Structures are given as C-alpha cells and as structure tokens.
PDB file of C-alpha atoms in Angstrom:
ATOM      1  CA  UNK U 111      -1.408   1.455  18.346  1.00 65.00           C
ATOM      2  CA  UNK U 112      -3.530  -1.637  18.868  1.00 77.00           C
ATOM      3  CA  UNK U 113      -4.302  -3.361  22.138  1.00 94.00           C
ATOM      4  CA  UNK U 114      -1.175  -5.526  22.191  1.00 97.00           C
ATOM      5  CA  UNK U 115      -0.638  -8.071  24.958  1.00 97.00           C
ATOM      6  CA  UNK U 116       2.349 -10.193  25.907  1.00 97.00           C
ATOM      7  CA  UNK U 117       1.525 -13.708  27.080  1.00 97.00           C
ATOM      8  CA  UNK U 118       4.102 -15.739  29.042  1.00 96.00           C
ATOM      9  CA  UNK U 119       6.787 -13.450  27.674  1.00 96.00           C
ATOM     10  CA  UNK U 120       5.748 -13.843  24.015  1.00 97.00           C
ATOM     11  CA  UNK U 121       5.036 -10.456  22.423  1.00 97.00           C
ATOM     12  CA  UNK U 122       3.286  -9.851  19.074  1.00 98.00           C
ATOM     13  CA  UNK U 123       5.510  -8.651  16.234  1.00 97.00           C
ATOM     14  CA  UNK U 124       4.229  -5.981  13.825  1.00 97.00           C
ATOM     15  CA  UNK U 125       6.288  -4.581  10.955  1.00 97.00           C
ATOM     16  CA  UNK U 126       6.378  -0.767  11.208  1.00 96.00           C
ATOM     17  CA  UNK U 127       5.051  -0.368   7.649  1.00 96.00           C
ATOM     18  CA  UNK U 128       1.718  -1.975   8.623  1.00 97.00           C
ATOM     19  CA  UNK U 129      -1.365  -0.326  10.114  1.00 97.00           C
ATOM     20  CA  UNK U 130      -3.134  -1.959  13.056  1.00 97.00           C
ATOM     21  CA  UNK U 131      -6.264  -0.181  14.250  1.00 97.00           C
ATOM     22  CA  UNK U 132      -6.228   0.915  17.909  1.00 97.00           C
ATOM     23  CA  UNK U 133      -9.321  -1.219  18.598  1.00 97.00           C
ATOM     24  CA  UNK U 134      -7.749  -4.408  17.217  1.00 98.00           C
ATOM     25  CA  UNK U 135      -6.436  -6.962  19.731  1.00 98.00           C
ATOM     26  CA  UNK U 136      -3.146  -8.872  19.337  1.00 98.00           C
ATOM     27  CA  UNK U 137      -2.219 -11.489  21.937  1.00 98.00           C
ATOM     28  CA  UNK U 138       0.941 -13.573  22.251  1.00 97.00           C
ATOM     29  CA  UNK U 139       2.546 -15.260  19.239  1.00 97.00           C
ATOM     30  CA  UNK U 140       1.197 -13.014  16.483  1.00 98.00           C
ATOM     31  CA  UNK U 141       3.403 -12.068  13.533  1.00 98.00           C
ATOM     32  CA  UNK U 142       2.354  -9.355  11.084  1.00 98.00           C
ATOM     33  CA  UNK U 143       4.465  -8.659   8.007  1.00 98.00           C
ATOM     34  CA  UNK U 144       4.964  -5.598   5.819  1.00 98.00           C
ATOM     35  CA  UNK U 145       2.201  -3.312   4.471  1.00 97.00           C
ATOM     36  CA  UNK U 146      -0.636  -5.183   6.203  1.00 98.00           C
ATOM     37  CA  UNK U 147      -3.966  -3.689   7.260  1.00 98.00           C
ATOM     38  CA  UNK U 148      -5.599  -4.950  10.466  1.00 98.00           C
ATOM     39  CA  UNK U 149      -9.066  -3.457  10.890  1.00 97.00           C
ATOM     40  CA  UNK U 150     -11.006  -2.334  13.966  1.00 97.00           C
ATOM     41  CA  UNK U 151     -12.172  -5.056  16.372  1.00 97.00           C
ATOM     42  CA  UNK U 152     -10.122  -7.756  14.647  1.00 98.00           C
ATOM     43  CA  UNK U 153      -8.827 -10.246  17.218  1.00 98.00           C
ATOM     44  CA  UNK U 154      -5.623 -12.205  16.568  1.00 98.00           C
ATOM     45  CA  UNK U 155      -5.132 -14.617  19.475  1.00 98.00           C
ATOM     46  CA  UNK U 156      -1.762 -16.320  19.560  1.00 97.00           C
ATOM     47  CA  UNK U 157      -2.366 -17.930  22.963  1.00 97.00           C
ATOM     48  CA  UNK U 158      -2.389 -21.583  21.823  1.00 97.00           C
ATOM     49  CA  UNK U 159      -0.879 -21.622  18.329  1.00 96.00           C
ATOM     50  CA  UNK U 160       0.791 -19.030  16.116  1.00 97.00           C
ATOM     51  CA  UNK U 161      -1.006 -16.409  14.035  1.00 98.00           C
ATOM     52  CA  UNK U 162       0.873 -15.272  10.919  1.00 98.00           C
ATOM     53  CA  UNK U 163      -0.199 -12.511   8.536  1.00 98.00           C
ATOM     54  CA  UNK U 164       2.230 -12.189   5.647  1.00 98.00           C
ATOM     55  CA  UNK U 165       3.231  -9.146   3.589  1.00 98.00           C
ATOM     56  CA  UNK U 166       0.472  -7.147   1.916  1.00 97.00           C
ATOM     57  CA  UNK U 167      -2.427  -9.055   3.502  1.00 98.00           C
ATOM     58  CA  UNK U 168      -5.454  -7.459   5.118  1.00 98.00           C
ATOM     59  CA  UNK U 169      -7.586  -8.636   8.041  1.00 98.00           C
ATOM     60  CA  UNK U 170     -10.759  -6.581   8.097  1.00 98.00           C
ATOM     61  CA  UNK U 171     -13.160  -5.463  10.840  1.00 98.00           C
ATOM     62  CA  UNK U 172     -14.381  -8.023  13.412  1.00 98.00           C
ATOM     63  CA  UNK U 173     -12.302 -10.925  12.060  1.00 98.00           C
ATOM     64  CA  UNK U 174     -11.150 -13.644  14.465  1.00 98.00           C
ATOM     65  CA  UNK U 175      -7.911 -15.626  13.967  1.00 98.00           C
ATOM     66  CA  UNK U 176      -7.068 -18.475  16.375  1.00 98.00           C
ATOM     67  CA  UNK U 177      -5.867 -22.093  16.416  1.00 97.00           C
ATOM     68  CA  UNK U 178      -5.375 -25.182  18.564  1.00 96.00           C
ATOM     69  CA  UNK U 179      -2.088 -25.761  20.471  1.00 96.00           C
ATOM     70  CA  UNK U 180       0.962 -26.331  18.275  1.00 92.00           C
ATOM     71  CA  UNK U 181      -1.045 -25.361  15.189  1.00 95.00           C
ATOM     72  CA  UNK U 182      -1.017 -22.140  13.183  1.00 97.00           C
ATOM     73  CA  UNK U 183      -3.372 -19.918  11.288  1.00 98.00           C
ATOM     74  CA  UNK U 184      -1.524 -18.438   8.334  1.00 98.00           C
ATOM     75  CA  UNK U 185      -2.625 -15.784   5.859  1.00 98.00           C
ATOM     76  CA  UNK U 186      -0.082 -15.711   3.051  1.00 98.00           C
ATOM     77  CA  UNK U 187       0.926 -12.570   1.186  1.00 98.00           C
ATOM     78  CA  UNK U 188      -1.922 -10.625  -0.422  1.00 97.00           C
ATOM     79  CA  UNK U 189      -4.475 -12.665   1.502  1.00 98.00           C
ATOM     80  CA  UNK U 190      -7.752 -10.724   1.746  1.00 98.00           C
ATOM     81  CA  UNK U 191      -9.946 -11.553   4.748  1.00 98.00           C
ATOM     82  CA  UNK U 192     -13.398  -9.935   4.607  1.00 97.00           C
ATOM     83  CA  UNK U 193     -15.374  -8.356   7.428  1.00 98.00           C
ATOM     84  CA  UNK U 194     -16.374 -10.709  10.223  1.00 98.00           C
ATOM     85  CA  UNK U 195     -14.581 -13.801   8.923  1.00 98.00           C
ATOM     86  CA  UNK U 196     -13.349 -16.501  11.334  1.00 98.00           C
ATOM     87  CA  UNK U 197     -10.127 -18.404  10.607  1.00 98.00           C
ATOM     88  CA  UNK U 198      -9.270 -21.295  12.907  1.00 98.00           C
ATOM     89  CA  UNK U 199      -6.073 -23.265  12.422  1.00 98.00           C
ATOM     90  CA  UNK U 200      -6.171 -22.953   8.624  1.00 98.00           C
ATOM     91  CA  UNK U 201      -3.937 -21.680   5.844  1.00 98.00           C
ATOM     92  CA  UNK U 202      -5.058 -19.071   3.334  1.00 98.00           C
ATOM     93  CA  UNK U 203      -2.878 -19.132   0.241  1.00 98.00           C
ATOM     94  CA  UNK U 204      -1.211 -16.296  -1.622  1.00 98.00           C
ATOM     95  CA  UNK U 205      -3.633 -13.776  -3.124  1.00 98.00           C
ATOM     96  CA  UNK U 206      -6.678 -15.730  -1.912  1.00 98.00           C
ATOM     97  CA  UNK U 207      -9.901 -14.173  -0.623  1.00 98.00           C
ATOM     98  CA  UNK U 208     -12.131 -15.160   2.298  1.00 98.00           C
ATOM     99  CA  UNK U 209     -15.528 -13.478   2.000  1.00 97.00           C
ATOM    100  CA  UNK U 210     -17.577 -11.558   4.541  1.00 97.00           C
ATOM    101  CA  UNK U 211     -18.676 -13.625   7.579  1.00 98.00           C
ATOM    102  CA  UNK U 212     -17.162 -16.835   6.222  1.00 98.00           C
ATOM    103  CA  UNK U 213     -15.767 -19.460   8.621  1.00 98.00           C
ATOM    104  CA  UNK U 214     -12.695 -21.491   7.669  1.00 98.00           C
ATOM    105  CA  UNK U 215     -11.951 -24.356  10.048  1.00 98.00           C
ATOM    106  CA  UNK U 216      -8.914 -26.360  11.172  1.00 98.00           C
ATOM    107  CA  UNK U 217      -6.467 -27.887   8.700  1.00 98.00           C
ATOM    108  CA  UNK U 218      -8.192 -26.265   5.735  1.00 98.00           C
ATOM    109  CA  UNK U 219      -5.949 -25.131   2.906  1.00 98.00           C
ATOM    110  CA  UNK U 220      -7.324 -22.311   0.790  1.00 98.00           C
ATOM    111  CA  UNK U 221      -5.398 -22.547  -2.462  1.00 98.00           C
ATOM    112  CA  UNK U 222      -3.540 -19.719  -4.151  1.00 98.00           C
ATOM    113  CA  UNK U 223      -5.929 -17.153  -5.715  1.00 98.00           C
ATOM    114  CA  UNK U 224      -9.007 -19.083  -4.509  1.00 98.00           C
ATOM    115  CA  UNK U 225     -12.197 -17.452  -3.191  1.00 98.00           C
ATOM    116  CA  UNK U 226     -14.290 -18.492  -0.189  1.00 98.00           C
ATOM    117  CA  UNK U 227     -17.767 -17.018  -0.660  1.00 97.00           C
ATOM    118  CA  UNK U 228     -19.455 -14.814   1.912  1.00 97.00           C
ATOM    119  CA  UNK U 229     -21.128 -16.705   4.812  1.00 98.00           C
ATOM    120  CA  UNK U 230     -19.566 -19.992   3.708  1.00 98.00           C
ATOM    121  CA  UNK U 231     -18.593 -22.664   6.250  1.00 98.00           C
ATOM    122  CA  UNK U 232     -15.484 -24.583   5.208  1.00 98.00           C
ATOM    123  CA  UNK U 233     -15.319 -27.763   7.268  1.00 98.00           C
ATOM    124  CA  UNK U 234     -12.107 -29.048   8.848  1.00 98.00           C
ATOM    125  CA  UNK U 235      -9.556 -30.685   6.576  1.00 97.00           C
ATOM    126  CA  UNK U 236     -11.039 -29.419   3.308  1.00 98.00           C
ATOM    127  CA  UNK U 237      -8.624 -28.493   0.519  1.00 98.00           C
ATOM    128  CA  UNK U 238      -9.667 -25.743  -1.862  1.00 98.00           C
ATOM    129  CA  UNK U 239      -7.837 -25.988  -5.182  1.00 98.00           C
ATOM    130  CA  UNK U 240      -5.991 -23.045  -6.684  1.00 98.00           C
ATOM    131  CA  UNK U 241      -8.250 -20.465  -8.402  1.00 98.00           C
ATOM    132  CA  UNK U 242     -11.460 -22.149  -7.254  1.00 98.00           C
ATOM    133  CA  UNK U 243     -14.630 -20.600  -5.864  1.00 98.00           C
ATOM    134  CA  UNK U 244     -16.238 -22.379  -2.902  1.00 98.00           C
ATOM    135  CA  UNK U 245     -19.527 -21.425  -1.281  1.00 97.00           C
ATOM    136  CA  UNK U 246     -22.308 -22.805   0.900  1.00 97.00           C
ATOM    137  CA  UNK U 247     -22.817 -24.495   4.271  1.00 97.00           C
ATOM    138  CA  UNK U 248     -20.866 -26.692   4.201  1.00 97.00           C
ATOM    139  CA  UNK U 249     -18.802 -25.151   1.429  1.00 97.00           C
ATOM    140  CA  UNK U 250     -18.380 -26.992  -1.841  1.00 97.00           C
ATOM    141  CA  UNK U 251     -16.434 -26.239  -4.986  1.00 97.00           C
ATOM    142  CA  UNK U 252     -18.599 -24.209  -7.374  1.00 97.00           C
ATOM    143  CA  UNK U 253     -16.307 -23.542 -10.324  1.00 97.00           C
ATOM    144  CA  UNK U 254     -12.948 -22.274 -11.493  1.00 97.00           C
ATOM    145  CA  UNK U 255     -12.328 -18.528 -11.295  1.00 96.00           C
ATOM    146  CA  UNK U 256     -11.764 -16.377 -14.356  1.00 95.00           C
ATOM    147  CA  UNK U 257      -8.699 -14.217 -14.932  1.00 95.00           C
ATOM    148  CA  UNK U 258     -10.899 -11.125 -14.578  1.00 93.00           C
ATOM    149  CA  UNK U 259     -12.159 -12.223 -11.155  1.00 94.00           C
ATOM    150  CA  UNK U 260      -8.638 -12.845  -9.895  1.00 95.00           C
ATOM    151  CA  UNK U 261      -7.500  -9.478 -11.266  1.00 94.00           C
ATOM    152  CA  UNK U 262     -10.442  -7.807  -9.506  1.00 93.00           C
ATOM    153  CA  UNK U 263      -9.388  -9.414  -6.219  1.00 94.00           C
ATOM    154  CA  UNK U 264      -5.754  -8.374  -6.681  1.00 95.00           C
ATOM    155  CA  UNK U 265      -6.818  -4.806  -7.416  1.00 92.00           C
ATOM    156  CA  UNK U 266      -8.933  -4.814  -4.242  1.00 92.00           C
ATOM    157  CA  UNK U 267      -5.978  -5.927  -2.156  1.00 94.00           C
ATOM    158  CA  UNK U 268      -3.855  -3.165  -3.694  1.00 93.00           C
ATOM    159  CA  UNK U 269      -6.544  -0.719  -2.523  1.00 92.00           C
ATOM    160  CA  UNK U 270      -6.069  -2.014   1.022  1.00 94.00           C
ATOM    161  CA  UNK U 271      -2.308  -1.575   0.737  1.00 93.00           C
ATOM    162  CA  UNK U 272      -2.968   2.025  -0.302  1.00 92.00           C
ATOM    163  CA  UNK U 273      -5.384   2.316   2.627  1.00 93.00           C
ATOM    164  CA  UNK U 274      -2.503   1.479   4.975  1.00 95.00           C
ATOM    165  CA  UNK U 275      -0.686   4.584   3.690  1.00 93.00           C
ATOM    166  CA  UNK U 276      -3.822   6.739   3.950  1.00 92.00           C
ATOM    167  CA  UNK U 277      -4.387   5.674   7.551  1.00 94.00           C
ATOM    168  CA  UNK U 278      -0.746   6.100   8.531  1.00 93.00           C
ATOM    169  CA  UNK U 279      -0.745   9.596   7.019  1.00 92.00           C
ATOM    170  CA  UNK U 280      -3.995  11.045   8.345  1.00 92.00           C
ATOM    171  CA  UNK U 281      -5.825   8.754  10.796  1.00 94.00           C
ATOM    172  CA  UNK U 282      -6.329  10.560  14.101  1.00 93.00           C
ATOM    173  CA  UNK U 283      -8.968  10.742  16.848  1.00 93.00           C
ATOM    174  CA  UNK U 284     -11.443  13.593  16.393  1.00 94.00           C
ATOM    175  CA  UNK U 285     -14.577  15.108  17.874  1.00 94.00           C
ATOM    176  CA  UNK U 286     -17.665  14.885  15.640  1.00 94.00           C
ATOM    177  CA  UNK U 287     -18.916  18.037  13.946  1.00 93.00           C
ATOM    178  CA  UNK U 288     -22.391  19.253  14.827  1.00 94.00           C
ATOM    179  CA  UNK U 289     -23.263  20.016  11.191  1.00 95.00           C
ATOM    180  CA  UNK U 290     -21.819  19.655   7.714  1.00 92.00           C
ATOM    181  CA  UNK U 291     -19.236  22.262   6.833  1.00 91.00           C
ATOM    182  CA  UNK U 292     -19.134  24.075   3.471  1.00 91.00           C
ATOM    183  CA  UNK U 293     -16.799  22.605   0.847  1.00 91.00           C
ATOM    184  CA  UNK U 294     -16.556  19.349   2.746  1.00 90.00           C
ATOM    185  CA  UNK U 295     -13.530  17.366   1.455  1.00 87.00           C
ATOM    186  CA  UNK U 296     -14.032  14.088  -0.389  1.00 86.00           C
ATOM    187  CA  UNK U 297     -12.139  10.926   0.505  1.00 84.00           C
ATOM    188  CA  UNK U 298      -9.511  10.137  -2.087  1.00 76.00           C
ATOM    189  CA  UNK U 299     -10.151   6.483  -2.856  1.00 71.00           C
ATOM    190  CA  UNK U 300      -9.780   5.110  -6.384  1.00 66.00           C
ATOM    191  CA  UNK U 301     -13.180   3.791  -7.476  1.00 64.00           C
ATOM    192  CA  UNK U 302     -11.732   2.398 -10.704  1.00 62.00           C
ATOM    193  CA  UNK U 303      -9.996  -0.343  -8.718  1.00 60.00           C
ATOM    194  CA  UNK U 304     -12.350  -0.660  -5.735  1.00 64.00           C
ATOM    195  CA  UNK U 305     -15.575  -1.161  -7.691  1.00 70.00           C
ATOM    196  CA  UNK U 306     -17.706  -4.099  -6.479  1.00 68.00           C
ATOM    197  CA  UNK U 307     -17.408  -7.272  -8.544  1.00 64.00           C
ATOM    198  CA  UNK U 308     -21.088  -7.368  -9.559  1.00 65.00           C
ATOM    199  CA  UNK U 309     -20.799  -3.778 -10.832  1.00 71.00           C
ATOM    200  CA  UNK U 310     -17.597  -4.555 -12.663  1.00 62.00           C
ATOM    201  CA  UNK U 311     -19.206  -7.549 -14.343  1.00 62.00           C
ATOM    202  CA  UNK U 312     -22.230  -5.467 -15.344  1.00 60.00           C
ATOM    203  CA  UNK U 313     -19.991  -2.805 -16.864  1.00 62.00           C
ATOM    204  CA  UNK U 314     -18.016  -5.328 -18.913  1.00 58.00           C
ATOM    205  CA  UNK U 315     -21.002  -7.194 -20.403  1.00 57.00           C
ATOM    206  CA  UNK U 316     -21.390  -6.657 -24.154  1.00 52.00           C
ATOM    207  CA  UNK U 317     -24.174  -4.207 -24.902  1.00 51.00           C
ATOM    208  CA  UNK U 318     -27.112  -5.276 -27.007  1.00 51.00           C
ATOM    209  CA  UNK U 319     -27.478  -3.588 -30.385  1.00 46.00           C
TER     210      UNK U 319
END
C-alpha cells in the first residue's frame, strides 16, 4: 500500500477497488473513489485543503495535487491526469484530460471532456469550456475537440481502469533477472485502445489513390 499519513487525526480514504502504488504519498484529507489508479511518486497532499479523486480517474507518475486552506483540488470521474502534471486548487471536469507536465492553477475549471495540452500553464481563475483544447504558456483556447478525440481519451481512461485490475492481480516486488529468459511472456495490454492519438489520426486519414 502507499505511503499514507494521518495529519491531525485526518486519515486518507481509499476505496478498496482502487490501486495506489506503494511509492505514492497520501497525506491528510485525501479521498479516492472506486477503480482509480494512482501512479508511482504521485503526491496528494491534503494538509491545507481537500484532495478528491472521483471514480474511474487516474493520477499518473510524479503528479502533484495540493490546494490553499479551505480550498479543494477535485478530479471528477474519468479524469485523466498525465505524467508529471501539477494541480493546485482547481477542478478537472468529468472525462477531461490534463496532459504530461501541465500545470493547472487555483480556481481553474477544466470543463467536461476538455483537454489541457502537455506542458501547458493554465493561469489562476481560467475557465476552460466543455470539449475544448487549451495549450501554451499561458494556456489559451485552441479549438473545439472532435468526437473522435474525445472517444480516444475515453478509451485511454478505460485502459487505466483495466490497468488497476492488472496491478491488483499481479503486481509484486521482484528481483531483476540477470539475462532474458526463453519464451519471455508479453504484457497483455490492448493496443487497439491504447494507441497514441497521432498514430490513430494517421491510421484514419483517407488514403490517396
């Protein structure tokens, strides 16, 4: 189980159907719902305000979630928070995505099914409309998202829900092998749903005659 710490008698709450990596850190008023994935070295600090991760969301490796006193950082159901992202006192809407190394600041609302691009900086108080893509430093609205892009994101979050089951079934500490064994097993992930967006787009472009 993760590095879980009570603070002033307030203990993090994790639904038993979720997976929290042993190297993740949960402090104080943290609330994690059903079927969530919390990756290694994620830090959820509920020492000032509350940290809420709703059902089916994932918080990936090296993410940081924190807020000011009497504020909250909330990731609604099916929220998808990419590697190294920082969320501070913001709200990420249902089925929205925050890209790798993005920073989302205080009192930001990321709308339902919206995307925050990788490395973006979303300044305090910004509202991202539903199904919009924002990117840049500071982030600005780029365009509306297509149905295919939102479906791709939803499929990716389903993969993380499946990853919770894979980890809960077989994740265990091990000593490294000194060489590759014969008939080495392959990991059973579904590439049809976890394909990168740029590859998916390339594969769906009409071919020239």
